[in-house]
Amino acid sequence: MPPPKTGVLAALTAALADGSVEVVDLTAPLSSGTPVIQLPPEFGQTARFELEEISAYDDRGPAWYWNNFRSGEHTGTHFDAPNHWVTGRGGLDVASVPVGHLVRPAVVLDFSAQCAENPDFLLEVDDIRAWEGQHEPLPEGGWLLYRTGWDARSDSQERFTNADETGPHTPGMSPECARWVAEEAPVIGVGVETVGTDAGTAHSFDPAFPCHSFLMGNGKYGLTQLQNLATLPVTGAVLVVGPLPIVTGSGAPARAVALVEH
Ligand code: MN
């Protein structure tokens, strides 16, 4: 018998094998039905995800099945790089994000009850301060994951964007809260269950789209259309996120998983 392996990674692989550490998928399935953001018609629009079959064990390729795909960078569960916003112009593109930033601690702030009452709910600094008082400070270099319950709507474009004649109604953060998270909080990014980090009504805020404006402007990241945040512990999870390294890209579809210790 070889001697038992020691060290942190040996302990991790043992814990993964015996189930005491679980891998939780936070990613929305990616298909032509995946909801996408819809901007006012005067702006350019992001593409839905589309598959184009190259061959399927047929005369185009007798032993193999494969596809080309077309997608927006910001389609489905995806990562926002700093250069996505004009405030972060010249900042990191998605391929330049240090890989060490892709494995970081995460905490979950659950405001799904408030968002069920009010789809335009906006998180405030005081809400985060109160959460920190009950739990622990936001993680240095980690992620703030903002649970709103919106993942339950992710199978429907209509329910996900929740638009009426006045525009979309989905939860987000107040401008002051977005500024505080970007400039004062120790986190590297904000993860949400909605189509973007900003509230549906954030086009009318000052500044417009404050989460994008302040996060990107401070070299921080966004992560959107997450699922299963309800299954994560409030503190103590490790987020592993893998955006495609699109050179010069402003973001990318990403697989996001969490390591959770039981
Ligand atoms: Mn985005």
Coordinates of C-alpha atoms and ligand atoms in Angstrom, one line a residue:
M1 CA 0.0 0.0 0.0
P2 CA 1.3 3.4 -0.9
P3 CA 1.4 5.9 2.1
P4 CA -1.8 8.0 2.4
K5 CA -1.5 11.2 0.5
T6 CA -1.4 14.4 2.5
G7 CA -2.0 18.0 1.8
V8 CA -4.9 20.3 0.9
L9 CA -5.6 18.9 -2.5
A10 CA -5.4 15.3 -1.3
A11 CA -8.0 16.2 1.4
L12 CA -10.1 17.9 -1.2
T13 CA -10.1 15.0 -3.6
A14 CA -10.9 12.6 -0.8
A15 CA -13.8 14.9 0.3
L16 CA -15.1 15.1 -3.3
A17 CA -15.0 11.3 -3.4
D18 CA -16.8 10.7 -0.2
G19 CA -19.3 13.5 -0.8
S20 CA -18.4 15.7 2.1
V21 CA -17.6 18.3 -0.5
E22 CA -20.2 18.6 -3.2
V23 CA -20.0 20.3 -6.5
V24 CA -23.1 22.4 -7.2
D25 CA -23.8 23.6 -10.7
L26 CA -24.8 27.3 -10.9
T27 CA -25.1 27.4 -14.6
A28 CA -28.2 27.8 -16.8
P29 CA -28.5 25.3 -19.6
L30 CA -27.5 27.0 -22.9
S31 CA -29.9 26.6 -25.7
S32 CA -31.8 28.6 -28.3
G33 CA -34.4 29.1 -25.6
T34 CA -32.1 30.6 -23.0
P35 CA -33.4 34.1 -22.2
V36 CA -31.3 37.0 -23.4
I37 CA -31.4 40.7 -22.5
Q38 CA -33.5 42.9 -24.9
L39 CA -32.5 46.5 -25.2
P40 CA -34.6 49.3 -26.6
P41 CA -34.8 48.9 -30.4
E42 CA -32.5 51.8 -31.2
F43 CA -29.5 49.8 -29.8
G44 CA -27.7 46.7 -31.1
Q45 CA -29.0 43.4 -29.7
T46 CA -27.2 40.4 -28.4
A47 CA -27.7 37.1 -30.2
R48 CA -29.5 34.1 -28.8
F49 CA -27.5 30.9 -28.6
E50 CA -27.8 28.9 -31.8
L51 CA -26.5 25.5 -32.9
E52 CA -25.7 24.7 -36.5
E53 CA -25.2 21.0 -37.1
I54 CA -22.0 20.1 -39.0
S55 CA -22.6 16.3 -39.1
A56 CA -24.4 13.7 -37.1
Y57 CA -22.9 10.3 -37.9
D58 CA -24.1 10.8 -41.5
D59 CA -22.5 11.3 -44.9
R60 CA -21.2 14.7 -43.8
G61 CA -19.2 12.9 -41.2
P62 CA -20.0 9.2 -40.8
A63 CA -18.5 8.6 -37.3
W64 CA -18.9 11.9 -35.7
Y65 CA -21.4 14.4 -34.4
W66 CA -20.5 18.1 -34.0
N67 CA -21.9 21.6 -34.2
N68 CA -20.9 25.1 -34.8
F69 CA -22.5 27.6 -32.5
R70 CA -23.3 31.3 -32.5
S71 CA -23.8 33.2 -29.3
G72 CA -23.5 36.6 -27.8
E73 CA -20.7 37.1 -25.3
H74 CA -23.5 38.0 -22.8
T75 CA -25.9 35.1 -23.5
G76 CA -26.9 32.8 -20.7
T77 CA -24.8 32.3 -17.6
H78 CA -21.9 34.6 -18.4
F79 CA -19.1 36.7 -17.1
D80 CA -18.8 40.5 -17.5
A81 CA -15.2 41.7 -18.0
P82 CA -14.1 45.2 -17.0
N83 CA -13.8 46.3 -20.7
H84 CA -17.6 45.6 -21.1
W85 CA -18.5 49.1 -20.0
V86 CA -17.2 52.5 -21.1
T87 CA -16.1 53.2 -17.5
G88 CA -13.7 50.2 -17.9
R89 CA -12.6 50.9 -21.4
G90 CA -9.0 49.9 -21.7
G91 CA -9.4 47.5 -18.7
L92 CA -9.1 43.7 -18.8
D93 CA -10.7 41.8 -21.6
V94 CA -12.2 38.4 -20.6
A95 CA -9.2 36.5 -21.8
S96 CA -6.9 38.6 -19.6
V97 CA -8.7 38.0 -16.3
P98 CA -6.2 36.3 -14.0
V99 CA -7.0 32.7 -13.6
G100 CA -6.6 33.0 -9.9
H101 CA -9.7 35.2 -9.9
L102 CA -11.7 32.3 -11.3
V103 CA -11.5 30.3 -8.0
R104 CA -12.6 32.4 -5.1
P105 CA -14.8 32.3 -2.0
A106 CA -18.4 33.3 -2.3
V107 CA -21.2 34.4 0.1
V108 CA -24.9 34.4 -0.7
L109 CA -27.1 37.3 0.3
D110 CA -30.7 36.1 0.0
F111 CA -33.3 38.8 -0.7
S112 CA -35.7 36.5 -2.6
A113 CA -38.5 37.2 -0.2
Q114 CA -38.3 40.9 -0.8
C115 CA -38.0 40.4 -4.5
A116 CA -41.1 38.2 -4.5
E117 CA -43.0 41.1 -3.0
N118 CA -41.4 43.7 -5.3
P119 CA -39.8 42.8 -8.6
D120 CA -38.1 46.3 -8.6
F121 CA -36.4 45.6 -5.3
L122 CA -33.1 47.4 -4.9
L123 CA -30.4 46.3 -2.5
E124 CA -29.0 49.1 -0.3
V125 CA -25.7 49.4 1.5
D126 CA -27.6 49.1 4.8
D127 CA -28.9 45.7 3.7
I128 CA -25.4 44.5 3.1
R129 CA -24.2 46.0 6.4
A130 CA -27.0 44.3 8.3
W131 CA -26.1 41.0 6.5
E132 CA -22.5 41.4 7.5
G133 CA -23.6 42.1 11.1
Q134 CA -25.5 38.8 11.2
H135 CA -22.9 36.7 9.4
E136 CA -19.4 38.0 8.5
P137 CA -17.7 40.6 6.5
L138 CA -17.9 40.2 2.7
P139 CA -15.0 38.0 1.6
E140 CA -11.7 39.7 0.6
G141 CA -11.2 39.0 -3.1
G142 CA -14.4 36.9 -3.3
W143 CA -17.8 37.1 -4.7
L144 CA -21.1 38.7 -3.5
L145 CA -23.8 36.4 -4.8
Y146 CA -27.2 38.1 -4.7
R147 CA -30.1 35.8 -4.5
T148 CA -33.4 37.1 -5.8
G149 CA -35.3 33.9 -6.7
W150 CA -35.1 34.9 -10.3
D151 CA -33.6 31.6 -11.4
A152 CA -37.1 30.1 -11.0
R153 CA -38.1 32.2 -14.0
S154 CA -35.2 31.3 -16.3
D155 CA -37.1 28.9 -18.5
S156 CA -39.2 31.7 -19.8
Q157 CA -38.0 34.8 -21.7
E158 CA -41.2 36.6 -20.7
R159 CA -41.1 35.8 -17.0
F160 CA -37.4 36.3 -16.8
T161 CA -37.3 39.8 -18.3
N162 CA -40.7 40.6 -16.7
A163 CA -41.3 43.6 -19.0
D164 CA -44.5 45.7 -19.3
E165 CA -45.1 48.9 -21.3
T166 CA -42.7 50.7 -18.9
G167 CA -39.8 48.2 -19.5
P168 CA -38.3 45.3 -17.6
H169 CA -39.0 44.8 -13.9
T170 CA -36.2 42.8 -12.3
P171 CA -34.3 43.4 -9.0
G172 CA -30.9 45.0 -8.6
M173 CA -29.0 47.5 -6.5
S174 CA -29.4 51.1 -5.9
P175 CA -26.7 53.4 -7.4
E176 CA -25.2 54.1 -4.0
C177 CA -25.1 50.4 -3.2
A178 CA -23.4 49.6 -6.5
R179 CA -20.9 52.4 -5.9
W180 CA -20.2 51.1 -2.4
V181 CA -19.7 47.5 -3.6
A182 CA -17.4 48.6 -6.4
E183 CA -15.4 51.1 -4.5
E184 CA -15.4 50.1 -0.9
A185 CA -16.4 46.4 -0.5
P186 CA -13.5 43.9 -0.7
V187 CA -15.2 41.6 -3.3
I188 CA -13.9 41.2 -6.9
G189 CA -17.4 40.8 -8.3
V190 CA -21.1 40.4 -8.0
G191 CA -23.1 37.4 -9.2
V192 CA -26.8 37.5 -9.8
E193 CA -29.7 35.3 -11.0
T194 CA -31.1 38.0 -13.3
V195 CA -30.2 38.7 -17.0
G196 CA -27.7 41.3 -15.9
T197 CA -26.2 42.7 -12.7
D198 CA -28.3 45.9 -13.0
A199 CA -32.0 46.2 -12.1
G200 CA -34.5 46.2 -15.0
T201 CA -35.3 49.8 -14.4
A202 CA -31.6 50.8 -14.2
H203 CA -31.6 52.7 -17.5
S204 CA -33.4 55.5 -15.6
F205 CA -30.9 55.6 -12.7
D206 CA -28.1 58.2 -12.1
P207 CA -25.8 57.0 -13.3
A208 CA -27.6 54.7 -15.7
F209 CA -26.8 51.0 -15.2
P210 CA -24.8 51.7 -12.0
C211 CA -23.6 48.1 -11.3
H212 CA -22.0 48.0 -14.7
S213 CA -20.7 51.5 -14.5
F214 CA -19.1 51.2 -11.1
L215 CA -18.1 47.5 -11.1
M216 CA -16.4 47.7 -14.6
G217 CA -15.0 51.1 -13.8
N218 CA -13.3 49.7 -10.8
G219 CA -11.9 46.6 -12.6
K220 CA -14.5 44.3 -11.0
Y221 CA -16.6 41.6 -12.6
G222 CA -20.2 40.6 -13.1
L223 CA -21.6 37.1 -13.3
T224 CA -25.2 36.6 -14.4
Q225 CA -28.1 34.2 -14.8
L226 CA -26.8 32.0 -12.0
Q227 CA -29.0 29.1 -10.7
N228 CA -29.2 27.1 -7.5
L229 CA -27.9 29.8 -5.2
A230 CA -30.6 28.6 -2.8
T231 CA -28.7 25.4 -2.3
L232 CA -25.5 27.1 -1.3
P233 CA -24.5 27.9 2.3
V234 CA -24.7 31.6 3.3
T235 CA -20.9 31.6 3.7
G236 CA -18.1 29.2 3.0
A237 CA -18.7 28.1 -0.6
V238 CA -15.9 28.4 -3.2
L239 CA -17.0 29.6 -6.6
V240 CA -15.2 28.2 -9.7
V241 CA -16.1 30.0 -12.9
G242 CA -14.8 29.4 -16.4
P243 CA -15.6 32.0 -19.0
L244 CA -14.3 31.2 -22.5
P245 CA -11.0 33.1 -23.0
I246 CA -12.2 35.2 -26.0
V247 CA -9.3 37.4 -26.9
T248 CA -10.4 41.1 -26.7
G249 CA -13.8 39.9 -25.6
S250 CA -16.1 41.8 -23.2
G251 CA -17.4 38.8 -21.5
A252 CA -18.2 35.2 -22.3
P253 CA -20.6 32.4 -21.5
A254 CA -19.3 30.5 -18.5
R255 CA -19.7 27.4 -16.6
A256 CA -20.0 28.3 -12.9
V257 CA -19.9 25.7 -10.1
A258 CA -19.6 26.0 -6.4
L259 CA -17.7 23.7 -4.0
V260 CA -19.9 23.2 -0.9
E261 CA -18.7 21.5 2.3
H262 CA -21.3 19.4 4.2
Ligands
MN1 MN -23.3 40.9 -19.3

